[in-house]
Coordinates of C-alpha atoms and ligand atoms in Angstrom, one line a residue:
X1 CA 41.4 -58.4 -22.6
X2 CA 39.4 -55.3 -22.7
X3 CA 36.4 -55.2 -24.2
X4 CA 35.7 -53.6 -27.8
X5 CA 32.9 -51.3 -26.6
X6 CA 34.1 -50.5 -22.6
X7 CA 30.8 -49.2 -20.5
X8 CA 32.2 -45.9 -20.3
X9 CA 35.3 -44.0 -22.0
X10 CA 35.9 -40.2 -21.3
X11 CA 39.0 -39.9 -23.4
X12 CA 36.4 -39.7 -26.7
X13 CA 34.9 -36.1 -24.5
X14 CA 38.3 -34.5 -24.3
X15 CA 39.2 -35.6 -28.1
X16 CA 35.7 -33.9 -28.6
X17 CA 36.6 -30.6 -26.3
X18 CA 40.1 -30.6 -26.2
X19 CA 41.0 -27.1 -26.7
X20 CA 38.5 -26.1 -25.4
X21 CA 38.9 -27.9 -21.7
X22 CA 42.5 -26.8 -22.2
X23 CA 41.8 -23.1 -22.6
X24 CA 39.2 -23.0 -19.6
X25 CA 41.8 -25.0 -17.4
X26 CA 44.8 -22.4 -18.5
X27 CA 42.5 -19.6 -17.5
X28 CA 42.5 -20.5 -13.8
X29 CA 46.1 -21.9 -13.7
X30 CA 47.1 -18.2 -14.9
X31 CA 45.0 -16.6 -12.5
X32 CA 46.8 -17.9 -9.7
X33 CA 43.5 -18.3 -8.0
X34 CA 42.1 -22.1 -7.0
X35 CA 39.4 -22.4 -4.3
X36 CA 36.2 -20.2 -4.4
X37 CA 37.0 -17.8 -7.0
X38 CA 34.8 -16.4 -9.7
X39 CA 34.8 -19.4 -12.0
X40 CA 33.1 -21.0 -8.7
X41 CA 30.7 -18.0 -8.9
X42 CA 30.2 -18.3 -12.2
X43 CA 29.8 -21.8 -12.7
X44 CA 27.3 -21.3 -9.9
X45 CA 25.0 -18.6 -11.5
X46 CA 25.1 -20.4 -15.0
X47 CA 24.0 -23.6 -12.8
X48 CA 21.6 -22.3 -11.2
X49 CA 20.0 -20.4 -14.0
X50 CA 19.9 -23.5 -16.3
X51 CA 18.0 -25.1 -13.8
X52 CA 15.3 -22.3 -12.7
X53 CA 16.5 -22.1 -9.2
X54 CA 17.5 -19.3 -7.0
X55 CA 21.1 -20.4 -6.1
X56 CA 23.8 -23.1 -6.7
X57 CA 26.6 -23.6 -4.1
X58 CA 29.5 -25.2 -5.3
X59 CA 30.8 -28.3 -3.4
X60 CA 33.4 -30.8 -3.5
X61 CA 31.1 -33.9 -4.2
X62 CA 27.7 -35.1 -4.6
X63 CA 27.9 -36.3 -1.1
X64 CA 28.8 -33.8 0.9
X65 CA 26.3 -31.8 -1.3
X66 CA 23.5 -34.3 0.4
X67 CA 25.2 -33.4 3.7
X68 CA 25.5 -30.1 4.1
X69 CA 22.1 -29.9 2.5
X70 CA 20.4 -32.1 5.4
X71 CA 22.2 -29.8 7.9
X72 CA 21.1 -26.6 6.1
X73 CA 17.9 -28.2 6.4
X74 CA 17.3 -28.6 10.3
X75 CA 18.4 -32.4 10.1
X76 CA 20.3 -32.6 13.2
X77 CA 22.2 -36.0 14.9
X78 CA 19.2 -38.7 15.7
X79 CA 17.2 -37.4 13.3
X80 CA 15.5 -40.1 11.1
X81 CA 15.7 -39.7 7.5
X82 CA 13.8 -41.9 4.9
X83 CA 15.3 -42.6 1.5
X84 CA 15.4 -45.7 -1.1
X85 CA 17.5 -48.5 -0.8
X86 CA 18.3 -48.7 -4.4
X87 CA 20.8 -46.0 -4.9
X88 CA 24.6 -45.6 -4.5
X89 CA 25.6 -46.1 -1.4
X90 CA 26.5 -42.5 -0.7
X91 CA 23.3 -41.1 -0.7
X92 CA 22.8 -43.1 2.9
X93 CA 26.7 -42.8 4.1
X94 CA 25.3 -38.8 3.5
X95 CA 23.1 -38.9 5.8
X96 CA 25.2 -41.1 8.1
X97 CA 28.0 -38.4 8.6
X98 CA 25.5 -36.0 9.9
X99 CA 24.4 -38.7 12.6
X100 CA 21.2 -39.1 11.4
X101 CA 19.4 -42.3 11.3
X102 CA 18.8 -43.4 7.5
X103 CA 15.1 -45.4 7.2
X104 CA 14.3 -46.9 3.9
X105 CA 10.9 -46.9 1.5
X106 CA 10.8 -49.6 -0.9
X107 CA 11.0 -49.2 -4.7
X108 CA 8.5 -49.8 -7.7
X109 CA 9.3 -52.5 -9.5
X110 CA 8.4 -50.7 -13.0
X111 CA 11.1 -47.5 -12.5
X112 CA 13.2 -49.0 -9.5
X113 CA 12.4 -45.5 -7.9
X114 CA 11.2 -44.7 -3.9
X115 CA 7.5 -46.0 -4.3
X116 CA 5.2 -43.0 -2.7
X117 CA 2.5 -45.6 -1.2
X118 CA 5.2 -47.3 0.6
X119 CA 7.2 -44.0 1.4
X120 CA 3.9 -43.0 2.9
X121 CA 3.7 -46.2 5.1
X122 CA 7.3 -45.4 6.1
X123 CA 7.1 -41.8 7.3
X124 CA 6.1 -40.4 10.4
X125 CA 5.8 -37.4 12.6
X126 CA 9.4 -38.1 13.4
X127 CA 11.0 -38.0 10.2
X128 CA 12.8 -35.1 9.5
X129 CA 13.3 -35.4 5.6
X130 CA 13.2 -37.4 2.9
X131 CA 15.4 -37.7 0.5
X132 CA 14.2 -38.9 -3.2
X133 CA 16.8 -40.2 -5.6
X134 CA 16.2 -40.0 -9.2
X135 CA 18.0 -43.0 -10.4
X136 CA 19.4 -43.9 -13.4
X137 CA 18.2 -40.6 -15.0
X138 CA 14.7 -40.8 -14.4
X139 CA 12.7 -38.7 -12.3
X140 CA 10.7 -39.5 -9.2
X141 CA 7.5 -39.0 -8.4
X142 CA 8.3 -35.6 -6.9
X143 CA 4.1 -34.2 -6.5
X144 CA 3.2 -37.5 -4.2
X145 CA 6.5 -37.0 -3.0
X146 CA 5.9 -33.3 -1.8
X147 CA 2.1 -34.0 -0.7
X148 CA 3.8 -37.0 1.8
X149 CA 6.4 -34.6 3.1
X150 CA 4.0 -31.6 3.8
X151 CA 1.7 -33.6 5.2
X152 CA 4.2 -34.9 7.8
X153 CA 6.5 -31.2 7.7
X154 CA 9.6 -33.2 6.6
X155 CA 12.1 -31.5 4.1
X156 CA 12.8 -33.0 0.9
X157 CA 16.3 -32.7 -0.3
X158 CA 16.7 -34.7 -4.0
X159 CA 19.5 -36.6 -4.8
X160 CA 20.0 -35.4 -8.4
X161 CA 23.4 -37.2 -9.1
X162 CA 22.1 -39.0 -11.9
X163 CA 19.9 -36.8 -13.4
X164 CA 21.8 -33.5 -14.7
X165 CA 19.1 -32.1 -16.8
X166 CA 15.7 -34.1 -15.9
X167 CA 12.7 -32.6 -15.9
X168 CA 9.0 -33.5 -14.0
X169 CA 6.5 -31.6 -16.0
X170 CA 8.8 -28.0 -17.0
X171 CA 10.5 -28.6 -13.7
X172 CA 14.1 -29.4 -13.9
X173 CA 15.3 -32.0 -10.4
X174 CA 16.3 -30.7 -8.1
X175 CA 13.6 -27.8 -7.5
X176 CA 10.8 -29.2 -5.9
X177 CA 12.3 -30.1 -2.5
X178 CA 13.7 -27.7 0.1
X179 CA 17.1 -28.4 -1.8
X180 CA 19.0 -30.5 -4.9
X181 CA 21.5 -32.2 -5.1
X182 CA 24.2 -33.0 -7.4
X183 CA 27.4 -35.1 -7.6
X184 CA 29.6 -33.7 -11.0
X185 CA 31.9 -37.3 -10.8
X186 CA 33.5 -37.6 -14.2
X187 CA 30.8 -40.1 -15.4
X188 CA 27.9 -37.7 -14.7
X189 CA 25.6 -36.6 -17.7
X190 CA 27.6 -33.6 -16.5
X191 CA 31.2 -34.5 -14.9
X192 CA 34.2 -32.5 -14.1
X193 CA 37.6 -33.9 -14.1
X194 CA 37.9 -34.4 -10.6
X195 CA 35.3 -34.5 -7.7
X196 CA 32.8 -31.8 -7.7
X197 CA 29.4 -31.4 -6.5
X198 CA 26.4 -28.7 -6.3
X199 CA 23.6 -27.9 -3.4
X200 CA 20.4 -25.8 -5.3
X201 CA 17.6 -24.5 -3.9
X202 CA 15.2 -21.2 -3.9
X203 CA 15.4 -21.0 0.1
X204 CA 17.6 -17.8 1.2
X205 CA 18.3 -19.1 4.3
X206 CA 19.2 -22.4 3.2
X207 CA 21.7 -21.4 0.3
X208 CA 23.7 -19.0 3.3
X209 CA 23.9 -22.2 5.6
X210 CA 25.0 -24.2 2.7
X211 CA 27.8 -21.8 2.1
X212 CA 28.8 -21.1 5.7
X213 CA 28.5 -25.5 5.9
X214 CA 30.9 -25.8 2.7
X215 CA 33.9 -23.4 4.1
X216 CA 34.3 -24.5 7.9
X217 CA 31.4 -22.7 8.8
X218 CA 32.5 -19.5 8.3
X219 CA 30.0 -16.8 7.8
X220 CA 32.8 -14.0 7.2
X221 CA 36.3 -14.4 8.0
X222 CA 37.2 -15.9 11.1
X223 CA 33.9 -16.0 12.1
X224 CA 32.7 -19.1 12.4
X225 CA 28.6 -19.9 13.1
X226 CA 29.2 -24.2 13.5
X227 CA 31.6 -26.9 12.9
X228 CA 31.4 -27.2 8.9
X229 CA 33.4 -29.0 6.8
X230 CA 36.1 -28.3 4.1
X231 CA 34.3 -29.4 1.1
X232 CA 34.3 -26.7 -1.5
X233 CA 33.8 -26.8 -5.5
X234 CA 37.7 -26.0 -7.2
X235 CA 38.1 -23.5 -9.7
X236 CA 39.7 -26.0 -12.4
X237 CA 36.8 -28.1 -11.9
X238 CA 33.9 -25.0 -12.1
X239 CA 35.9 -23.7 -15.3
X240 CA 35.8 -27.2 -17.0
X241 CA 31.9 -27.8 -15.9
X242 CA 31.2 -24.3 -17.4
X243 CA 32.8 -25.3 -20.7
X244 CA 30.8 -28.5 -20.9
X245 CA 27.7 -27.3 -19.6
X246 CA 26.3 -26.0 -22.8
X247 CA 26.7 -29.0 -24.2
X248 CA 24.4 -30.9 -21.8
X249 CA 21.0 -30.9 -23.6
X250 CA 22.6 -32.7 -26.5
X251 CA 24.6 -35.2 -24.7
X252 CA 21.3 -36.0 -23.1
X253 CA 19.4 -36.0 -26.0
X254 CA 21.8 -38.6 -27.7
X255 CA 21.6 -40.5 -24.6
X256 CA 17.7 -40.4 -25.1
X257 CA 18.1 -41.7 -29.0
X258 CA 20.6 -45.3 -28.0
X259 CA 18.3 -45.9 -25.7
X260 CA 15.3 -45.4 -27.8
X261 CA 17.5 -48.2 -30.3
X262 CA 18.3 -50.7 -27.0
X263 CA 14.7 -50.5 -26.5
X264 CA 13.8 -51.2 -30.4
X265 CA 16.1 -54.6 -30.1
X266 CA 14.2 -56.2 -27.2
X267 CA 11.4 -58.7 -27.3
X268 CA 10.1 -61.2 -25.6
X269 CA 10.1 -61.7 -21.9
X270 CA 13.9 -62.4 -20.8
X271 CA 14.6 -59.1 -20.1
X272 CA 12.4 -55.3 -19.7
X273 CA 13.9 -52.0 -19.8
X274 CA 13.2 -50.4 -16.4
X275 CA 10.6 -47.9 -17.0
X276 CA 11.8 -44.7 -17.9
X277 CA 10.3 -40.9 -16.7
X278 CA 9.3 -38.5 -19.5
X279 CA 11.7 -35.5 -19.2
X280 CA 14.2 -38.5 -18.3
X281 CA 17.7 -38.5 -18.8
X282 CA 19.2 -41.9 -19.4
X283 CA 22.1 -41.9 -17.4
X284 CA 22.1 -45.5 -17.2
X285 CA 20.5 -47.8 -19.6
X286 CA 19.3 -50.4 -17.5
X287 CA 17.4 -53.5 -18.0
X288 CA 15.9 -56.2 -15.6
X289 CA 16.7 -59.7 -16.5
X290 CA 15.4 -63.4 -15.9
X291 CA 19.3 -64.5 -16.0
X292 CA 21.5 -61.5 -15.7
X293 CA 24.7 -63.6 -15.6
X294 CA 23.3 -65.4 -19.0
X295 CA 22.5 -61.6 -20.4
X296 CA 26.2 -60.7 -19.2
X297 CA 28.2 -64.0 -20.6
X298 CA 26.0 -63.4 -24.0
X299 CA 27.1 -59.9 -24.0
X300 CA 30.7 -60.3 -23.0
X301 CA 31.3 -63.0 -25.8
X302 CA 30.6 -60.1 -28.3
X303 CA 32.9 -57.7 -26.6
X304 CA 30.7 -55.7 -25.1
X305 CA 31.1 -54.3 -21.5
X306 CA 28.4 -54.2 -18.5
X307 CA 27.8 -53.2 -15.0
X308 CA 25.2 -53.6 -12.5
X309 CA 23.7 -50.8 -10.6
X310 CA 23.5 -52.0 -7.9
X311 CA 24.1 -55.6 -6.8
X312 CA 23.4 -55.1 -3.5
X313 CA 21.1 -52.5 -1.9
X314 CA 22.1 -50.1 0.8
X315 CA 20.5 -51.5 3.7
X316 CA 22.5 -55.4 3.4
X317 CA 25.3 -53.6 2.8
X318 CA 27.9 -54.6 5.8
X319 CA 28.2 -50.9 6.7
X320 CA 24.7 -50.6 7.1
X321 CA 24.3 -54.0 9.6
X322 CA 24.1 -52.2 12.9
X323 CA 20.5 -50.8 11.1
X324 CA 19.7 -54.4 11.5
X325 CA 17.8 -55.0 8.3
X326 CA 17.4 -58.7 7.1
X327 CA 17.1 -60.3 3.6
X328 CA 13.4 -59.5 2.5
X329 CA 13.0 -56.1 4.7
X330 CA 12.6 -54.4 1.0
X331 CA 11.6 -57.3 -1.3
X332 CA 11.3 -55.1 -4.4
X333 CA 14.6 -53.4 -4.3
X334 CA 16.2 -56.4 -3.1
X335 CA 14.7 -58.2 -6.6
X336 CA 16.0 -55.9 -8.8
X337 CA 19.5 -55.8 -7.0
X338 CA 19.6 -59.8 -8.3
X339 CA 18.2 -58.7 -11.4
X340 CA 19.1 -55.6 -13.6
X341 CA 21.9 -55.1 -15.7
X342 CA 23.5 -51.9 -17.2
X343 CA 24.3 -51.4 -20.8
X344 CA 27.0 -48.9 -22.4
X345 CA 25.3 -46.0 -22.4
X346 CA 27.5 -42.4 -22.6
X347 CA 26.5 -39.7 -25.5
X348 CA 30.0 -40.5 -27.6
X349 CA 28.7 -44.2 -28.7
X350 CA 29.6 -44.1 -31.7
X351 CA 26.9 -45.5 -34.1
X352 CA 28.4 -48.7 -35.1
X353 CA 28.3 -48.9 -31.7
X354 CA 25.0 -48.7 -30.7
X355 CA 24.2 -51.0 -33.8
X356 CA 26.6 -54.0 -32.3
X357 CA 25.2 -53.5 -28.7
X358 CA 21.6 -53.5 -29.9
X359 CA 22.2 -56.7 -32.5
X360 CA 23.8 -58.2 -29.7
X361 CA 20.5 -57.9 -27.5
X362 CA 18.4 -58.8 -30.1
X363 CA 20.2 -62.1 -30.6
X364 CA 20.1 -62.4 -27.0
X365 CA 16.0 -61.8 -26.8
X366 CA 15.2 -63.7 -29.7
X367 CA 17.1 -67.4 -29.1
X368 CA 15.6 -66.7 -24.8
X369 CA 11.7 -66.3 -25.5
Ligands
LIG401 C1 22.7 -41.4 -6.6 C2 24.0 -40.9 -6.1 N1 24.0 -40.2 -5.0 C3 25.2 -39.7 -4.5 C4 26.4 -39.9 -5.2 C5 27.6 -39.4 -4.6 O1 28.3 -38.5 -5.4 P1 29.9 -38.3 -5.3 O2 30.5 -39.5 -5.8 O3 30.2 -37.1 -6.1 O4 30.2 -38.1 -3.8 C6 26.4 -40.6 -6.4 C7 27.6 -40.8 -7.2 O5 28.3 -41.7 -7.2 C8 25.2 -41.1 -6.9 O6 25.1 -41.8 -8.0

């Protein structure tokens, strides 16, 4: 049986947009123009204003935005690359595909986010970037982060997949490090309808090996600088994130407003919200829980869906086994991997809703002091 309120449900956007999404999508289908067109461009400019940096290159997903971004940076095969292991796991299978050698910080147990005093025991002369993921919505802490990096002359590349929108101070992710980067999967704060993904950055240079890197490595036609990929933002899927993108303050801002009324509904000590970043986003609503499967069974009674992000983190992940990292190399992330818990959280909740999910915790909280 499916549940009455599902975590996530994308049909409610195109009720919303319909006509709209339908008018930008007949716009390129009549064009009879696909791949790197100008609703590419466009989307790209619009992006990359909205964000205060210099350029935005189109991709086909977030992770080959990390990728090509680590290349565009100087990261080359062998090179070590530090990042946190609580995040997706393509943020490190990124890295990976380049032949670099991921290396892990652990996380703060307030935010779940890279921890800067133990990024800074990490790091070394021989890493060659760092790469900061701000999680769940919520932004890093991108000042310690950039002070570590100078201070070792690494390059910073963001993961921004979760954070469409966030802001450190008046700075939007994504423009602090050398580069940004951002995945536009359909559940994004901002999601095509399809794969999709987006490199920023202010750096010249960068932004013209980014674009060589996305189309084989050409610089003009038929001359190709190195062995890029094929990984290139569609037209269909810049026309539909250029309808939706003036909508993304709002979506976040309802985001902002359940979680504000999930937070309202907890007390006592079973569970905490994880700590969230001013200038946050709320992607995911996620708590950290003394019985997550007690928390999940509660929920589930009451119809109401949940997922974890992430049960297991990156670096005890089979893939990652040849790195040979045991149980208890990152204690922290490794802790909230066994502990937190993902609420419904998407900006068409509808109010009843948020009401039922929010009694439903509050039940929970108050009969587990
Ligand atoms: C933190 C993070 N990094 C990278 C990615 C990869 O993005 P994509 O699925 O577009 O390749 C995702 C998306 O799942 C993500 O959440």
């Amino acid at each position: 049986m499916s549940p009455e309120i599902p975590f996530g449900d994308l049909r409610r956007e195109y009720q919303a947009l319909g006509a709209m999404l339908d008018g930008a999508i007949k716009r390129v289908l009549e064009s009879g123009w696909f791949i790197l067109g100008s609703e590419t461009s466009a989307f790209e400019e619009e992006w990359a204003r909205y964000l205060g940096a210099k350029h935005a290159i189109g991709v086909g997903n977030g992770t080959d935005a990390i990728r090509i971004a680590l290349e565009a940076c100087g990261v080359r095969p062998g090179d070590e690359v530090v990042t946190t292991p609580l995040t997706a796991v393509p943020t490190v299978t990124a890295v990976c595909m380049l032949g670099a050698v991921p290396r892990f910080a652990d996380v703060s147990p307030s935010t779940g986010l890279i921890d800067p005093s133990a990024l800074s025991r990490v790091v070394s002369r021989g890493t060659r970037a760092i790469v900061p993921v701000h999680l769940y919505g919520n932004m890093c802490d991108m000042p310690a982060i950039m002070e570590i990096a100078r201070g070792i002359g690494a390059a910073v590349v963001e993961d921004c997949a979760q954070a469409h929108g966030a802001t450190y101070g008046a700075a939007k992710a994504g423009t602090f490090g050398l580069a940004g980067c951002y995945s536009f999967y359909p559940s994004k704060n901002l999601g095509a309808y399809g794969d999709g993904g987006a490199v920023v950055c202010d750096n010249d240079e960068v932004a013209s090996r980014c674009r060589m890197l996305r189309n084989y490595g050409q610089r003009a036609r038929y001359e190709h600088l190195a062995a890029g990929v094929n990984s290139r933002l569609d037209e269909i899927q810049a026309a539909i994130l250029r309808a939706k993108l003036p909508y993304l303050d709002q979506w976040n801002a309802r985001r902002t407003a359940i979680a504000r009324c999930y937070d309202a509904a907890i007390s006592g000590d079973s569970v905490r919200p994880l700590a969230r970043s001013d200038g946050g986003v709320c992607h995911l609503y996620v708590l950290a829980c003394r019985d997550r499967a007690g928390l999940q069974a509660h929920l589930a009674a009451r119809g109401i869906a949940t997922q974890v992000h992430y049960p297991r983190p990156v670096h005890l992940q089979p893939a990652f086994a040849w790195l040979g990292l045991s149980p208890g190399s990152y204690p922290v992330a490794e802790e909230l991997a066994d502990s937190v818990l993902s609420l419904p959280m998407h900006p068409f909740l509808r109010e009843d809703e948020v009401t039922q999910v929010a009694e439903a915790l509050a039940e929970y909280c108050q009969r587990n002091r």
